[in-house]
XYZ file of N, CA, C and O in Angstrom:
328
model
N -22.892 0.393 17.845
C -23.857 1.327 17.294
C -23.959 1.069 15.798
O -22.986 1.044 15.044
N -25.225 0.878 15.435
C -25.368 0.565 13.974
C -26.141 2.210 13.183
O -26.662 3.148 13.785
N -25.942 2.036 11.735
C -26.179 3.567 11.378
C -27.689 2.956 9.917
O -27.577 2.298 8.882
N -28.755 3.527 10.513
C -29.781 2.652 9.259
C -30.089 4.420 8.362
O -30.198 5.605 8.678
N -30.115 3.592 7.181
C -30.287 4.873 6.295
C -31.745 4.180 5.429
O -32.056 3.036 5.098
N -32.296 5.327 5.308
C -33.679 5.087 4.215
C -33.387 6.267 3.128
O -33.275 7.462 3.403
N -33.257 5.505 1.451
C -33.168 6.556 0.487
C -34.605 6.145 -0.197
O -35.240 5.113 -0.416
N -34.749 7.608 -0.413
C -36.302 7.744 -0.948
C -35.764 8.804 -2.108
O -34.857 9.593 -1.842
N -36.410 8.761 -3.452
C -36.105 9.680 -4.346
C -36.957 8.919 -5.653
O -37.155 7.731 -5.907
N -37.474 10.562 -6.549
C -38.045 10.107 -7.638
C -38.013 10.899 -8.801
O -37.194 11.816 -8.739
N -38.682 10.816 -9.875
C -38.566 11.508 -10.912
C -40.289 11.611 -11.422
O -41.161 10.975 -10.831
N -40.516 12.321 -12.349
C -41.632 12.179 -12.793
C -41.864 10.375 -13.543
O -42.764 9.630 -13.157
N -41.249 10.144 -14.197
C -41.127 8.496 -14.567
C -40.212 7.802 -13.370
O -40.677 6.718 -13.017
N -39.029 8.196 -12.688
C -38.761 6.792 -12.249
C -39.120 6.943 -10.427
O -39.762 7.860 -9.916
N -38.534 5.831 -9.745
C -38.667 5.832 -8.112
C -37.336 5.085 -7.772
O -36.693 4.235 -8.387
N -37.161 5.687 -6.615
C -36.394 4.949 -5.610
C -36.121 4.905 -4.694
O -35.615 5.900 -4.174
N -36.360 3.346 -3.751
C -36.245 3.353 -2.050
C -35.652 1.966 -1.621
O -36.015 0.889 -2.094
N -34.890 2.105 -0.860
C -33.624 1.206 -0.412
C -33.397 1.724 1.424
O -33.072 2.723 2.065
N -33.874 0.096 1.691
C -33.231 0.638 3.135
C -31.820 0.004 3.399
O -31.363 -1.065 2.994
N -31.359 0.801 4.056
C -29.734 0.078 4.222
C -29.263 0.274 6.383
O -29.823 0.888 7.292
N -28.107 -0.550 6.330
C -28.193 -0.713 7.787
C -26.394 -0.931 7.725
O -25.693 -1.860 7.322
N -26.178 -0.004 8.145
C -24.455 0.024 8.355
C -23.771 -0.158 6.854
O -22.886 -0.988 6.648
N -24.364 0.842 5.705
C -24.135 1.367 4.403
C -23.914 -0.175 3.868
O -22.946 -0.335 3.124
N -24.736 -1.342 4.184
C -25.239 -2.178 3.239
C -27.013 -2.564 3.128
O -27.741 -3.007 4.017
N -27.294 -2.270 1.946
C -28.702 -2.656 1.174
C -29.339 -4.327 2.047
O -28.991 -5.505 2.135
N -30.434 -3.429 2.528
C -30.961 -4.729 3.480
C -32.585 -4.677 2.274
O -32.797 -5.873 2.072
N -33.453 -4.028 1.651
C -34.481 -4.424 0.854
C -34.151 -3.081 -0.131
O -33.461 -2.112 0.185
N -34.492 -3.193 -0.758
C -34.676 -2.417 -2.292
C -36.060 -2.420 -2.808
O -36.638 -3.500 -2.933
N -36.799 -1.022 -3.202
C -38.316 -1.815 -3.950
C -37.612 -1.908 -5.391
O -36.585 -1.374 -5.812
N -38.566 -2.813 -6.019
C -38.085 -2.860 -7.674
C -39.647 -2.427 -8.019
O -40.450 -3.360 -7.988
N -40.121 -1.233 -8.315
C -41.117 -0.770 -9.154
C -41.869 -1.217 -10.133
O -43.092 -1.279 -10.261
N -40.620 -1.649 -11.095
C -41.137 -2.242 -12.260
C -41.589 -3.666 -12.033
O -42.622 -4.055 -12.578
N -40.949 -4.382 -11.341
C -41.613 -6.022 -10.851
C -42.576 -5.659 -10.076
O -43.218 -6.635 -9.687
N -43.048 -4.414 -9.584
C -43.527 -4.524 -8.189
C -43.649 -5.106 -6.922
O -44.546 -5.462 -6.158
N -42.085 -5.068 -6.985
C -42.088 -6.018 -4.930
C -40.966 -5.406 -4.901
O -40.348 -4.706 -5.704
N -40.726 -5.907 -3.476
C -39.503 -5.804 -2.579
C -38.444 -7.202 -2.576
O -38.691 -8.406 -2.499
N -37.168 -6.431 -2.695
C -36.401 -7.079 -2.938
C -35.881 -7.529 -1.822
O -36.429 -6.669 -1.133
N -34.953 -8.495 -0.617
C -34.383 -8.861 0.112
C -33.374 -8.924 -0.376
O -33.198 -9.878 -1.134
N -32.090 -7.804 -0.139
C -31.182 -8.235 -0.608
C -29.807 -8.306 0.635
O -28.711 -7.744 0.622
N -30.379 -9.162 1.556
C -29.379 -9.223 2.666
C -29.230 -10.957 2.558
O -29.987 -11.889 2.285
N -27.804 -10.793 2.939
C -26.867 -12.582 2.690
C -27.847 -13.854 3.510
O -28.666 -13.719 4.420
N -27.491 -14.831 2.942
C -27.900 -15.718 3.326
C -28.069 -16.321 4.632
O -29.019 -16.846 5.212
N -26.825 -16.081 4.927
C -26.074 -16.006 6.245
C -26.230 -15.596 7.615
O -25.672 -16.028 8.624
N -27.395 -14.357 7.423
C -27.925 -13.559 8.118
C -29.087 -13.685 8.977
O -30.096 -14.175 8.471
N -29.110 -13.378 10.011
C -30.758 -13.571 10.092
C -31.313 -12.081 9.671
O -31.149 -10.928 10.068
N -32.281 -12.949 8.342
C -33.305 -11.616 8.206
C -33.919 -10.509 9.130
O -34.282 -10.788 10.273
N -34.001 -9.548 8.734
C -35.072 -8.402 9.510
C -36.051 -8.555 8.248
O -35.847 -8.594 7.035
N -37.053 -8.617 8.944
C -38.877 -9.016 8.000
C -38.977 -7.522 8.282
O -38.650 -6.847 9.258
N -39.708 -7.138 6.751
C -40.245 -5.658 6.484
C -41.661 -6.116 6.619
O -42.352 -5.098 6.603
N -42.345 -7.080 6.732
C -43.408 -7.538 6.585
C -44.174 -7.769 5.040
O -43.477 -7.596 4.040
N -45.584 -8.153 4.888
C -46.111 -8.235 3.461
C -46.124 -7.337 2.734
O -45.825 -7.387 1.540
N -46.616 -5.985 3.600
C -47.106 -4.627 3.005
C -45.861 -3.713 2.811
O -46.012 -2.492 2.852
N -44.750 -4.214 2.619
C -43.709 -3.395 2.403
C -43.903 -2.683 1.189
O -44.200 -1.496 1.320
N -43.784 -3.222 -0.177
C -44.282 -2.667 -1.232
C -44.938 -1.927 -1.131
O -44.695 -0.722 -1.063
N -45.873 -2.419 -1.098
C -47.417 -1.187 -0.743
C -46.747 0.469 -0.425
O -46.925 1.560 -0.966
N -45.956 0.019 0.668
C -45.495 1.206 2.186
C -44.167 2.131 0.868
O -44.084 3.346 0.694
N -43.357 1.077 0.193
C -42.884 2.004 -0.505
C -43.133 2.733 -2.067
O -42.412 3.535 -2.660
N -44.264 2.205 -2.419
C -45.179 2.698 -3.566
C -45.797 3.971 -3.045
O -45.745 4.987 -3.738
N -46.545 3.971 -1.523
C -47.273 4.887 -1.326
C -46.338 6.261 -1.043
O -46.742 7.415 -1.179
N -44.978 5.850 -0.614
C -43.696 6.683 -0.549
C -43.477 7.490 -1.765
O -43.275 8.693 -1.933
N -43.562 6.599 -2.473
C -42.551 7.047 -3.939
C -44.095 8.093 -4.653
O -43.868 9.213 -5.112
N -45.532 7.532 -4.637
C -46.638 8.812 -4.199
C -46.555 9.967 -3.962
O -46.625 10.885 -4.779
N -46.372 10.048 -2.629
C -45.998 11.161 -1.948
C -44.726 12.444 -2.154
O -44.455 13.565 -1.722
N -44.225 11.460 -3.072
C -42.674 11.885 -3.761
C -42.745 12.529 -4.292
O -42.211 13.620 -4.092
N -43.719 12.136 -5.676
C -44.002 12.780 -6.793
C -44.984 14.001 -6.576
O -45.039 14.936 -7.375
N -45.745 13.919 -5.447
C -46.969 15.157 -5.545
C -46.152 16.333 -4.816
O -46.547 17.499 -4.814
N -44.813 15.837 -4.117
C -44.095 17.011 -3.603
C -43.058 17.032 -4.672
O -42.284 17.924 -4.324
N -42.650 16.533 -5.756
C -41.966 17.153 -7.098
C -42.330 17.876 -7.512
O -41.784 18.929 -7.843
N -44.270 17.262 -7.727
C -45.069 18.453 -8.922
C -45.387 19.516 -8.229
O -45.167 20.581 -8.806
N -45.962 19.589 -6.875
C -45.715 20.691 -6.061
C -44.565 21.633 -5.977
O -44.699 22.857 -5.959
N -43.610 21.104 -5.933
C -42.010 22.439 -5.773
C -42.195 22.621 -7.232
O -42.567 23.783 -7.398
N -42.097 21.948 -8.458
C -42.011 22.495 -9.699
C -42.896 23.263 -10.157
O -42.407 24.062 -10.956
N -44.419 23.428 -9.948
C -44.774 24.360 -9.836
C -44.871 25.948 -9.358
O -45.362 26.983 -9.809
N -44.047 25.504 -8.070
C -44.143 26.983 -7.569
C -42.925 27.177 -7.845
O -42.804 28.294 -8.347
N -41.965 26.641 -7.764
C -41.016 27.291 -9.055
C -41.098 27.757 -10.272
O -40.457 28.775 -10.532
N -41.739 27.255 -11.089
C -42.551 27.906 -12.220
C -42.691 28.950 -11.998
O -41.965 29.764 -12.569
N -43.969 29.513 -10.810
C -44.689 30.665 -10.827
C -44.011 31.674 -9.902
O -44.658 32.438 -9.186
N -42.865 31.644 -9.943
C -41.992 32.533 -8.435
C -41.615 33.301 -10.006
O -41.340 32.671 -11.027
N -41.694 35.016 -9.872
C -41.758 35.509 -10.677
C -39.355 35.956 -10.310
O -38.597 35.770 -9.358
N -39.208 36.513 -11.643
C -37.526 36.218 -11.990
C -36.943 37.795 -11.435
O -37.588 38.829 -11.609
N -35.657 37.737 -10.770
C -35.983 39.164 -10.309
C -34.260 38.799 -11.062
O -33.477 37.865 -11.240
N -34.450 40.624 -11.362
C -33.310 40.656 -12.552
C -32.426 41.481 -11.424
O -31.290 41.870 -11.694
């Protein structure tokens, strides 16, 4: 039995998404280069995320942020009970 984890997380400036497969890093996006990283051994036979991986985790790290600015807002406006 293998255990695959997907971390997704962001900030208003930064992102981050890493898939991993038995708590080792099989792709990483790098944001700032804009691509996906392969970071599984040589040794291995690859698992292909395909072309549009990037894309798939840009549009992630998207979705991230409009549910940041979303909760921080209504946190904002949730009035303070003393």
């Amino acid at each position: 039995i293998h255990t695959e984890m997907h971390m997704i997380g962001c900030s208003e400036t930064e992102g981050a998404f890493d898939i991993s497969l038995d708590e080792e890093d099989m792709i990483v996006a790098d944001f700032i280069a804009e691509r996906v990283v392969d970071t599984q051994p040589s040794f291995v036979d690859h698992i292909s995320f395909g072309k549009d991986a990037f894309q798939v985790a840009m549009g992630i790290l998207i979705a991230c942020r409009r549910n940041l600015n979303i909760t921080q807002k209504a946190l904002k406006d949730q009035p303070l009970e003393s």
